[in-house]
mmCIF file of C-alpha atoms in Angstrom:
data_model
loop_
_atom_site.group_PDB
_atom_site.id
_atom_site.type_symbol
_atom_site.label_atom_id
_atom_site.label_comp_id
_atom_site.label_asym_id
_atom_site.label_seq_id
_atom_site.Cartn_x
_atom_site.Cartn_y
_atom_site.Cartn_z
ATOM 1 C CA GLN P 657 -4.857 17.665 -18.689
ATOM 2 C CA GLY P 658 -6.661 18.433 -15.450
ATOM 3 C CA CYS P 659 -10.112 19.121 -16.930
ATOM 4 C CA THR P 660 -12.994 16.773 -16.245
ATOM 5 C CA GLN P 661 -14.378 14.934 -19.274
ATOM 6 C CA LYS P 662 -18.079 14.578 -19.963
ATOM 7 C CA TYR P 663 -19.364 11.077 -20.516
ATOM 8 C CA ILE P 664 -22.581 9.080 -20.331
ATOM 9 C CA VAL P 665 -22.723 5.868 -18.303
ATOM 10 C CA LYS P 666 -24.636 3.216 -20.245
ATOM 11 C CA ASN P 667 -23.883 0.196 -18.072
ATOM 12 C CA TYR P 668 -23.936 1.000 -14.378
ATOM 13 C CA PHE P 669 -22.910 -2.538 -13.380
ATOM 14 C CA TYR P 670 -19.563 -2.289 -15.189
ATOM 15 C CA TYR P 671 -19.153 1.338 -14.138
ATOM 16 C CA TYR P 672 -19.440 0.689 -10.397
ATOM 17 C CA LEU P 673 -17.681 -2.684 -10.582
ATOM 18 C CA PHE P 674 -14.572 -1.224 -12.177
ATOM 19 C CA LYS P 675 -14.630 2.011 -10.175
ATOM 20 C CA PHE P 676 -14.668 -0.168 -7.052
ATOM 21 C CA SER P 677 -11.987 -2.456 -8.496
ATOM 22 C CA ALA P 678 -9.763 0.548 -9.226
ATOM 23 C CA ALA P 679 -9.997 1.531 -5.546
ATOM 24 C CA LEU P 680 -8.496 -1.874 -4.639
ATOM 25 C CA GLY P 681 -5.154 -0.584 -5.931
ATOM 26 C CA GLU P 682 -5.214 2.704 -4.013
ATOM 27 C CA GLU P 683 -4.455 4.016 -0.524
ATOM 28 C CA ILE P 684 -7.949 3.342 0.805
ATOM 29 C CA PHE P 685 -7.370 -0.388 0.255
ATOM 30 C CA TYR P 686 -3.797 -0.456 1.587
ATOM 31 C CA ILE P 687 -4.709 1.401 4.758
ATOM 32 C CA THR P 688 -7.562 -1.016 5.528
ATOM 33 C CA PHE P 689 -6.648 -4.474 4.213
ATOM 34 C CA LEU P 690 -2.999 -4.634 5.297
ATOM 35 C CA PRO P 691 -3.742 -3.593 8.925
ATOM 36 C CA PHE P 692 -6.807 -5.869 8.975
ATOM 37 C CA THR P 693 -4.568 -8.803 8.065
ATOM 38 C CA TYR P 694 -2.143 -7.898 10.856
ATOM 39 C CA TRP P 695 -4.813 -7.422 13.505
ATOM 40 C CA ASN P 696 -7.131 -10.301 12.659
ATOM 41 C CA ILE P 697 -5.506 -12.952 10.480
ATOM 42 C CA ASP P 698 -1.771 -13.554 10.766
ATOM 43 C CA HIS P 699 1.239 -11.416 11.665
ATOM 44 C CA SER P 700 3.649 -13.392 9.517
ATOM 45 C CA VAL P 701 1.385 -13.166 6.463
ATOM 46 C CA SER P 702 0.997 -9.421 6.945
ATOM 47 C CA ARG P 703 4.759 -8.910 7.234
ATOM 48 C CA ARG P 704 5.471 -10.794 4.025
ATOM 49 C CA MET P 705 2.765 -8.899 2.159
ATOM 50 C CA ILE P 706 4.175 -5.542 3.267
ATOM 51 C CA ILE P 707 7.723 -6.547 2.280
ATOM 52 C CA VAL P 708 6.607 -7.633 -1.193
ATOM 53 C CA TRP P 709 4.215 -4.698 -1.654
ATOM 54 C CA SER P 710 6.794 -2.023 -0.807
ATOM 55 C CA ILE P 711 9.516 -3.514 -3.035
ATOM 56 C CA VAL P 712 7.163 -4.105 -5.973
ATOM 57 C CA MET P 713 5.619 -0.648 -5.753
ATOM 58 C CA TYR P 714 8.953 1.135 -5.518
ATOM 59 C CA ILE P 715 10.260 -0.641 -8.611
ATOM 60 C CA GLY P 716 7.000 0.036 -10.441
ATOM 61 C CA GLN P 717 6.911 3.752 -9.628
ATOM 62 C CA VAL P 718 10.551 4.286 -10.548
ATOM 63 C CA SER P 719 10.116 2.317 -13.766
ATOM 64 C CA LYS P 720 7.322 4.666 -14.819
ATOM 65 C CA ASP P 721 9.508 7.733 -14.467
ATOM 66 C CA ILE P 722 12.490 6.123 -16.181
ATOM 67 C CA LEU P 723 10.578 4.696 -19.165
ATOM 68 C CA LYS P 724 8.297 7.760 -19.517
ATOM 69 C CA TRP P 725 5.695 5.974 -21.637
ATOM 70 C CA PRO P 726 2.591 8.178 -22.012
ATOM 71 C CA ARG P 727 -0.867 7.198 -20.876
ATOM 72 C CA PRO P 728 -3.566 6.525 -23.517
ATOM 73 C CA LEU P 729 -4.503 9.562 -25.587
ATOM 74 C CA SER P 730 -7.760 11.275 -24.744
ATOM 75 C CA PRO P 731 -9.628 11.435 -27.062
ATOM 76 C CA PRO P 732 -10.337 8.734 -28.150
ATOM 77 C CA VAL P 733 -10.066 7.316 -24.606
ATOM 78 C CA VAL P 734 -12.391 8.722 -21.958
ATOM 79 C CA LYS P 735 -10.569 9.049 -18.625
ATOM 80 C CA LEU P 736 -12.651 8.490 -15.523
ATOM 81 C CA GLU P 737 -9.830 9.503 -13.149
ATOM 82 C CA MET P 738 -7.768 12.669 -13.004
ATOM 83 C CA ARG P 739 -5.498 12.485 -9.965
ATOM 84 C CA THR P 740 -2.965 10.103 -11.538
ATOM 85 C CA ASN P 741 -3.314 11.457 -15.071
ATOM 86 C CA ALA P 742 -0.027 13.367 -14.715
ATOM 87 C CA GLU P 743 1.853 10.090 -14.173
ATOM 88 C CA TYR P 744 3.374 8.023 -16.938
ATOM 89 C CA GLY P 745 1.736 4.766 -17.967
ATOM 90 C CA MET P 746 4.136 1.820 -18.148
ATOM 91 C CA PRO P 747 3.948 -0.238 -16.002
ATOM 92 C CA SER P 748 0.543 -0.096 -14.341
ATOM 93 C CA THR P 749 1.281 0.050 -10.613
ATOM 94 C CA HIS P 750 -2.358 -0.839 -9.895
ATOM 95 C CA ALA P 751 -1.768 -4.107 -11.758
ATOM 96 C CA MET P 752 1.539 -4.595 -9.928
ATOM 97 C CA ALA P 753 0.065 -3.966 -6.478
ATOM 98 C CA ALA P 754 -2.987 -6.165 -7.096
ATOM 99 C CA THR P 755 -0.855 -9.043 -8.364
ATOM 100 C CA ALA P 756 1.684 -8.693 -5.535
ATOM 101 C CA ILE P 757 -0.863 -8.434 -2.702
ATOM 102 C CA SER P 758 -3.288 -11.113 -3.883
ATOM 103 C CA PHE P 759 -0.703 -13.741 -4.782
ATOM 104 C CA SER P 760 1.604 -13.054 -1.815
ATOM 105 C CA PHE P 761 -1.423 -13.458 0.466
ATOM 106 C CA PHE P 762 -2.314 -16.721 -1.296
ATOM 107 C CA ILE P 763 1.244 -18.097 -1.169
ATOM 108 C CA ALA P 764 1.745 -17.109 2.484
ATOM 109 C CA THR P 765 -1.518 -18.658 3.671
ATOM 110 C CA MET P 766 -1.844 -21.819 1.580
ATOM 111 C CA ASN P 767 0.418 -23.846 3.892
ATOM 112 C CA GLN P 768 -0.941 -22.364 7.138
ATOM 113 C CA TYR P 769 -4.689 -22.549 6.618
ATOM 114 C CA LYS P 770 -6.903 -25.343 5.365
ATOM 115 C CA TYR P 771 -8.750 -24.220 2.265
ATOM 116 C CA PRO P 772 -8.954 -25.598 -1.281
ATOM 117 C CA PHE P 773 -5.856 -24.691 -3.293
ATOM 118 C CA GLN P 774 -7.957 -24.058 -6.409
ATOM 119 C CA LEU P 775 -10.223 -21.668 -4.495
ATOM 120 C CA GLY P 776 -7.298 -19.586 -3.202
ATOM 121 C CA LEU P 777 -5.674 -19.468 -6.629
ATOM 122 C CA ALA P 778 -8.946 -18.469 -8.279
ATOM 123 C CA ALA P 779 -9.562 -15.719 -5.695
ATOM 124 C CA ALA P 780 -6.093 -14.245 -6.259
ATOM 125 C CA PHE P 781 -6.551 -14.416 -10.017
ATOM 126 C CA VAL P 782 -10.018 -12.799 -9.935
ATOM 127 C CA PHE P 783 -8.856 -10.028 -7.587
ATOM 128 C CA SER P 784 -5.835 -9.094 -9.722
ATOM 129 C CA THR P 785 -7.813 -9.435 -12.970
ATOM 130 C CA LEU P 786 -10.563 -7.089 -11.772
ATOM 131 C CA VAL P 787 -8.015 -4.420 -10.823
ATOM 132 C CA CYS P 788 -6.204 -4.838 -14.157
ATOM 133 C CA LEU P 789 -9.435 -4.563 -16.148
ATOM 134 C CA SER P 790 -10.444 -1.485 -14.157
ATOM 135 C CA ARG P 791 -7.394 0.361 -15.472
ATOM 136 C CA LEU P 792 -8.543 -0.288 -19.040
ATOM 137 C CA TYR P 793 -12.152 0.649 -18.289
ATOM 138 C CA THR P 794 -11.204 3.931 -16.592
ATOM 139 C CA GLY P 795 -8.958 4.833 -19.535
ATOM 140 C CA MET P 796 -5.801 5.124 -17.441
ATOM 141 C CA HIS P 797 -3.688 2.406 -19.078
ATOM 142 C CA THR P 798 -3.171 0.486 -22.283
ATOM 143 C CA VAL P 799 -3.349 -3.305 -22.443
ATOM 144 C CA LEU P 800 0.459 -3.360 -22.648
ATOM 145 C CA ASP P 801 0.780 -1.255 -19.475
ATOM 146 C CA VAL P 802 -1.428 -3.675 -17.555
ATOM 147 C CA ILE P 803 0.173 -6.856 -18.872
ATOM 148 C CA GLY P 804 3.632 -5.387 -18.271
ATOM 149 C CA GLY P 805 2.748 -4.459 -14.687
ATOM 150 C CA ALA P 806 1.303 -7.886 -13.884
ATOM 151 C CA LEU P 807 4.270 -9.720 -15.423
ATOM 152 C CA ILE P 808 6.853 -7.557 -13.640
ATOM 153 C CA SER P 809 5.074 -8.107 -10.342
ATOM 154 C CA ALA P 810 4.882 -11.872 -10.954
ATOM 155 C CA ALA P 811 8.598 -11.985 -11.804
ATOM 156 C CA LEU P 812 9.470 -10.077 -8.618
ATOM 157 C CA LEU P 813 7.329 -12.468 -6.574
ATOM 158 C CA VAL P 814 9.202 -15.429 -8.052
ATOM 159 C CA LEU P 815 12.527 -13.782 -7.203
ATOM 160 C CA LEU P 816 11.516 -12.722 -3.686
ATOM 161 C CA TYR P 817 9.717 -15.880 -2.584
ATOM 162 C CA PRO P 818 12.859 -17.992 -1.913
ATOM 163 C CA ALA P 819 14.293 -15.182 0.223
ATOM 164 C CA TRP P 820 11.286 -13.762 2.045
ATOM 165 C CA ASP P 821 11.652 -16.005 5.108
ATOM 166 C CA THR P 822 15.288 -14.906 5.398
ATOM 167 C CA ILE P 823 14.353 -11.249 4.901
ATOM 168 C CA ASP P 824 11.576 -11.564 7.470
ATOM 169 C CA HIS P 825 13.944 -13.161 10.002
ATOM 170 C CA LEU P 826 16.564 -10.424 9.529
ATOM 171 C CA LEU P 827 14.000 -7.630 9.861
ATOM 172 C CA LEU P 828 12.752 -9.149 13.116
ATOM 173 C CA THR P 829 16.075 -10.001 14.749
ATOM 174 C CA SER P 830 18.847 -7.794 13.350
ATOM 175 C CA PRO P 831 19.944 -4.958 15.689
ATOM 176 C CA PHE P 832 20.421 -2.810 12.569
ATOM 177 C CA CYS P 833 16.822 -3.239 11.411
ATOM 178 C CA PRO P 834 15.404 0.097 12.717
ATOM 179 C CA LEU P 835 18.267 2.127 11.247
ATOM 180 C CA PHE P 836 18.169 0.234 7.943
ATOM 181 C CA SER P 837 14.373 0.484 7.705
ATOM 182 C CA ILE P 838 14.425 4.277 8.056
ATOM 183 C CA VAL P 839 17.642 5.325 6.290
ATOM 184 C CA VAL P 840 17.367 3.222 3.116
ATOM 185 C CA PRO P 841 13.795 4.305 2.220
ATOM 186 C CA LEU P 842 14.646 7.950 2.961
ATOM 187 C CA VAL P 843 17.690 7.813 0.685
ATOM 188 C CA LEU P 844 15.576 6.245 -2.060
ATOM 189 C CA CYS P 845 12.900 8.943 -1.686
ATOM 190 C CA TYR P 846 15.355 11.851 -1.780
ATOM 191 C CA ASN P 847 17.069 10.356 -4.829
ATOM 192 C CA TYR P 848 13.892 9.643 -6.759
ATOM 193 C CA PRO P 849 14.211 10.207 -10.552
ATOM 194 C CA LYS P 850 13.691 13.866 -11.460
ATOM 195 C CA LEU P 851 10.947 14.814 -13.906
ATOM 196 C CA ASP P 852 10.413 17.836 -16.135
ATOM 197 C CA TYR P 853 7.068 18.490 -14.432
ATOM 198 C CA TYR P 854 5.418 17.548 -11.167
ATOM 199 C CA SER P 855 3.966 14.058 -10.889
ATOM 200 C CA PRO P 856 2.416 12.428 -7.801
ATOM 201 C CA THR P 857 4.645 9.352 -8.234
ATOM 202 C CA ARG P 858 7.361 10.612 -5.867
ATOM 203 C CA GLY P 859 4.823 11.472 -3.186
ATOM 204 C CA ASP P 860 3.027 8.153 -3.573
ATOM 205 C CA THR P 861 6.336 6.273 -3.424
ATOM 206 C CA THR P 862 7.311 8.154 -0.269
ATOM 207 C CA THR P 863 3.941 7.275 1.251
ATOM 208 C CA ILE P 864 4.437 3.566 0.551
ATOM 209 C CA LEU P 865 8.049 3.431 1.729
ATOM 210 C CA GLY P 866 7.223 5.491 4.818
ATOM 211 C CA ALA P 867 4.350 3.199 5.817
ATOM 212 C CA ALA P 868 6.520 0.116 5.254
ATOM 213 C CA ALA P 869 9.386 1.659 7.248
ATOM 214 C CA GLY P 870 7.168 2.456 10.228
ATOM 215 C CA ALA P 871 5.563 -0.983 10.123
ATOM 216 C CA THR P 872 8.964 -2.706 9.903
ATOM 217 C CA VAL P 873 10.256 -0.833 12.946
ATOM 218 C CA GLY P 874 7.056 -1.867 14.710
ATOM 219 C CA PHE P 875 7.592 -5.513 13.779
ATOM 220 C CA TRP P 876 11.123 -5.360 15.174
ATOM 221 C CA LEU P 877 10.031 -3.730 18.427
ATOM 222 C CA ASN P 878 7.236 -6.221 18.931
ATOM 223 C CA ASN P 879 9.640 -9.105 18.425
ATOM 224 C CA GLN P 880 12.282 -7.629 20.747
ATOM 225 C CA TYR P 881 10.153 -6.380 23.619
ATOM 226 C CA ALA P 882 6.680 -7.901 23.355
ATOM 227 C CA ALA P 883 6.057 -11.460 22.161
ATOM 228 C CA SER P 884 8.171 -13.308 19.645
ATOM 229 C CA ALA P 885 6.708 -12.703 16.201
ATOM 230 C CA HIS P 886 9.042 -14.989 14.257
ATOM 231 C CA THR P 887 6.776 -17.941 13.771
ATOM 232 C CA GLY P 888 5.296 -19.723 10.847
ATOM 233 C CA MET P 889 2.017 -20.192 12.685
ATOM 234 C CA SER P 890 -0.830 -17.740 12.972
ATOM 235 C CA VAL P 891 -0.494 -15.262 15.805
ATOM 236 C CA GLN P 892 -4.234 -14.874 16.069
ATOM 237 C CA PRO P 893 -6.070 -17.866 17.595
ATOM 238 C CA ARG P 894 -7.828 -19.971 14.985
ATOM 239 C CA LEU P 895 -11.304 -19.775 16.412
ATOM 240 C CA PRO P 896 -14.414 -20.967 14.576
ATOM 241 C CA LEU P 897 -16.351 -18.228 12.792
ATOM 242 C CA THR P 898 -18.962 -17.697 15.478
ATOM 243 C CA THR P 899 -20.928 -14.517 16.095
ATOM 244 C CA SER P 900 -18.734 -13.600 19.079
ATOM 245 C CA THR P 901 -15.586 -14.108 16.994
ATOM 246 C CA MET P 902 -16.919 -11.801 14.264
ATOM 247 C CA VAL P 903 -17.776 -9.169 16.862
ATOM 248 C CA PHE P 904 -14.168 -9.222 18.122
ATOM 249 C CA VAL P 905 -12.815 -9.076 14.551
ATOM 250 C CA LEU P 906 -14.969 -6.084 13.670
ATOM 251 C CA ALA P 907 -14.221 -4.363 16.972
ATOM 252 C CA ARG P 908 -10.476 -4.754 16.445
ATOM 253 C CA PHE P 909 -10.775 -3.485 12.883
ATOM 254 C CA PHE P 910 -12.915 -0.402 13.518
ATOM 255 C CA THR P 911 -11.010 0.560 16.659
ATOM 256 C CA GLY P 912 -7.707 0.199 14.827
ATOM 257 C CA ILE P 913 -8.818 2.092 11.717
ATOM 258 C CA LEU P 914 -10.118 4.960 13.835
ATOM 259 C CA VAL P 915 -6.734 5.243 15.587
ATOM 260 C CA VAL P 916 -4.818 4.942 12.297
ATOM 261 C CA LEU P 917 -6.887 7.653 10.586
ATOM 262 C CA LEU P 918 -6.589 9.910 13.632
ATOM 263 C CA THR P 919 -2.815 9.393 13.617
ATOM 264 C CA ARG P 920 -2.642 10.271 9.923
ATOM 265 C CA TRP P 921 -4.655 13.456 10.414
ATOM 266 C CA LEU P 922 -2.669 14.582 13.467
ATOM 267 C CA MET P 923 0.720 13.868 11.881
ATOM 268 C CA LYS P 924 -0.200 15.566 8.604
ATOM 269 C CA SER P 925 -1.203 18.704 10.487
ATOM 270 C CA ALA P 926 1.823 18.654 12.806
ATOM 271 C CA VAL P 927 4.455 17.922 10.150
ATOM 272 C CA LEU P 928 3.022 20.418 7.668
ATOM 273 C CA GLY P 929 2.896 23.019 10.429
ATOM 274 C CA VAL P 930 6.570 22.489 11.279
ATOM 275 C CA LEU P 931 7.649 22.486 7.622
ATOM 276 C CA GLY P 932 5.503 25.535 6.895
ATOM 277 C CA TYR P 933 7.208 27.393 9.723
ATOM 278 C CA ARG P 934 10.646 26.221 8.548
ATOM 279 C CA TYR P 935 10.179 27.099 4.869
ATOM 280 C CA LYS P 936 7.741 30.006 5.320
ATOM 281 C CA PHE P 937 4.624 28.827 3.477
ATOM 282 C CA PRO P 938 0.948 28.501 4.506
ATOM 283 C CA MET P 939 -0.398 24.976 5.031
ATOM 284 C CA GLY P 940 -2.778 25.348 2.087
ATOM 285 C CA ASP P 941 -0.018 26.176 -0.419
ATOM 286 C CA LEU P 942 -0.156 23.190 -2.786
ATOM 287 C CA GLN P 943 2.883 24.238 -4.818
ATOM 288 C CA ALA P 944 5.058 24.490 -1.714
ATOM 289 C CA ARG P 945 3.935 21.041 -0.569
ATOM 290 C CA ARG P 946 5.166 19.598 -3.881
ATOM 291 C CA ARG P 947 8.752 20.724 -3.319
ATOM 292 C CA LEU P 948 11.235 17.951 -2.576
ATOM 293 C CA GLU P 949 12.325 19.382 0.775
ATOM 294 C CA VAL P 950 8.676 19.490 1.894
ATOM 295 C CA GLU P 951 6.981 16.544 0.194
ATOM 296 C CA VAL P 952 9.426 13.832 1.231
ATOM 297 C CA PRO P 953 9.637 14.584 4.993
ATOM 298 C CA TYR P 954 5.927 15.456 5.159
ATOM 299 C CA LYS P 955 4.771 12.169 3.648
ATOM 300 C CA PHE P 956 7.532 9.966 5.062
ATOM 301 C CA VAL P 957 7.102 11.072 8.677
ATOM 302 C CA THR P 958 3.300 11.004 8.457
ATOM 303 C CA TYR P 959 3.019 7.516 7.019
ATOM 304 C CA SER P 960 5.874 5.990 8.997
ATOM 305 C CA CYS P 961 3.909 7.042 12.077
ATOM 306 C CA VAL P 962 0.811 5.439 10.544
ATOM 307 C CA GLY P 963 2.719 2.171 9.982
ATOM 308 C CA PHE P 964 4.168 2.242 13.497
ATOM 309 C CA THR P 965 0.785 2.988 15.047
ATOM 310 C CA ALA P 966 -0.880 0.121 13.175
ATOM 311 C CA THR P 967 1.711 -2.445 14.282
ATOM 312 C CA VAL P 968 2.546 -1.306 17.833
ATOM 313 C CA LEU P 969 0.059 1.129 19.348
ATOM 314 C CA VAL P 970 -3.143 -0.398 17.992
ATOM 315 C CA PRO P 971 -2.328 -3.948 19.240
ATOM 316 C CA LEU P 972 -1.528 -2.455 22.662
ATOM 317 C CA LEU P 973 -4.883 -0.683 22.621
ATOM 318 C CA HIS P 974 -6.580 -3.943 21.637
ATOM 319 C CA GLN P 975 -5.014 -5.597 24.687
ATOM 320 C CA LEU P 976 -6.095 -2.778 26.997
ATOM 321 C CA LEU P 977 -9.665 -3.006 25.688
ATOM 322 C CA GLY P 978 -9.698 -6.802 26.007
ATOM 323 C CA LEU P 979 -10.119 -7.347 22.276
ATOM 324 C CA MET P 980 -7.257 -9.841 21.856
#
């Protein structure tokens, strides 16, 4: 199951297009696009996207391990990815994440920014479609997995949309928000469905919930002690797209990403070191890192710090550097 398959690429355009599209449903995209939205576009849009993304992804990951539908058989399918091959197939969480992020971004911005409705709808549709098709091209999902994931995500968006302003308000203003944001995700991670063999779904779910928890605590702190974040208007000034504006946007992004990646590296090393000392295993022991008592705190603490850094420390650094 872990061996690499041999294949010949006959159409490099489709190969690189769908390999790139597949990356739009993975950590590399989450850790860049979601913070970019917060730093450069709109705080309220970013908050709503993170709320929807974390709920949709948790339901998708748990559904996989409850349904236990296998991935496509290989052969005849050629699989171009191996990391997630140990996971079950239905629903496709790539399809769920792409649908949730693209359409929540479209819905949250269509009343705040002036752009053609048809253009925004088409962009969301193209984005989610490319990610969905990439899962078929890479051999990781069946058509039913992809359609099921997109439909589940769309249904959750319909259910969440009437309440997301209320949820956002509570997360910003409730005195119980920090406790709720940490305890509930931790309980969900420790009570994740048990499998007969190891799958990265629990670790990935912990990563997502940890990042959302840290970001939510950051939102609350910013609203309580910095500037009020509960507004339907853009937090960032709506400046024309001049060269100087683009320089500030790129400076905020690259400075922030550098700090976020440094935080992730430092916290991974520190938390694994502490857990290794506590449970007596070397940091390179992959099997030990897969144990529940190690994997959940290791990933949750690391990525909650990443979420907190992105929403609190990076904006403070931007202010100190005069990038706001």
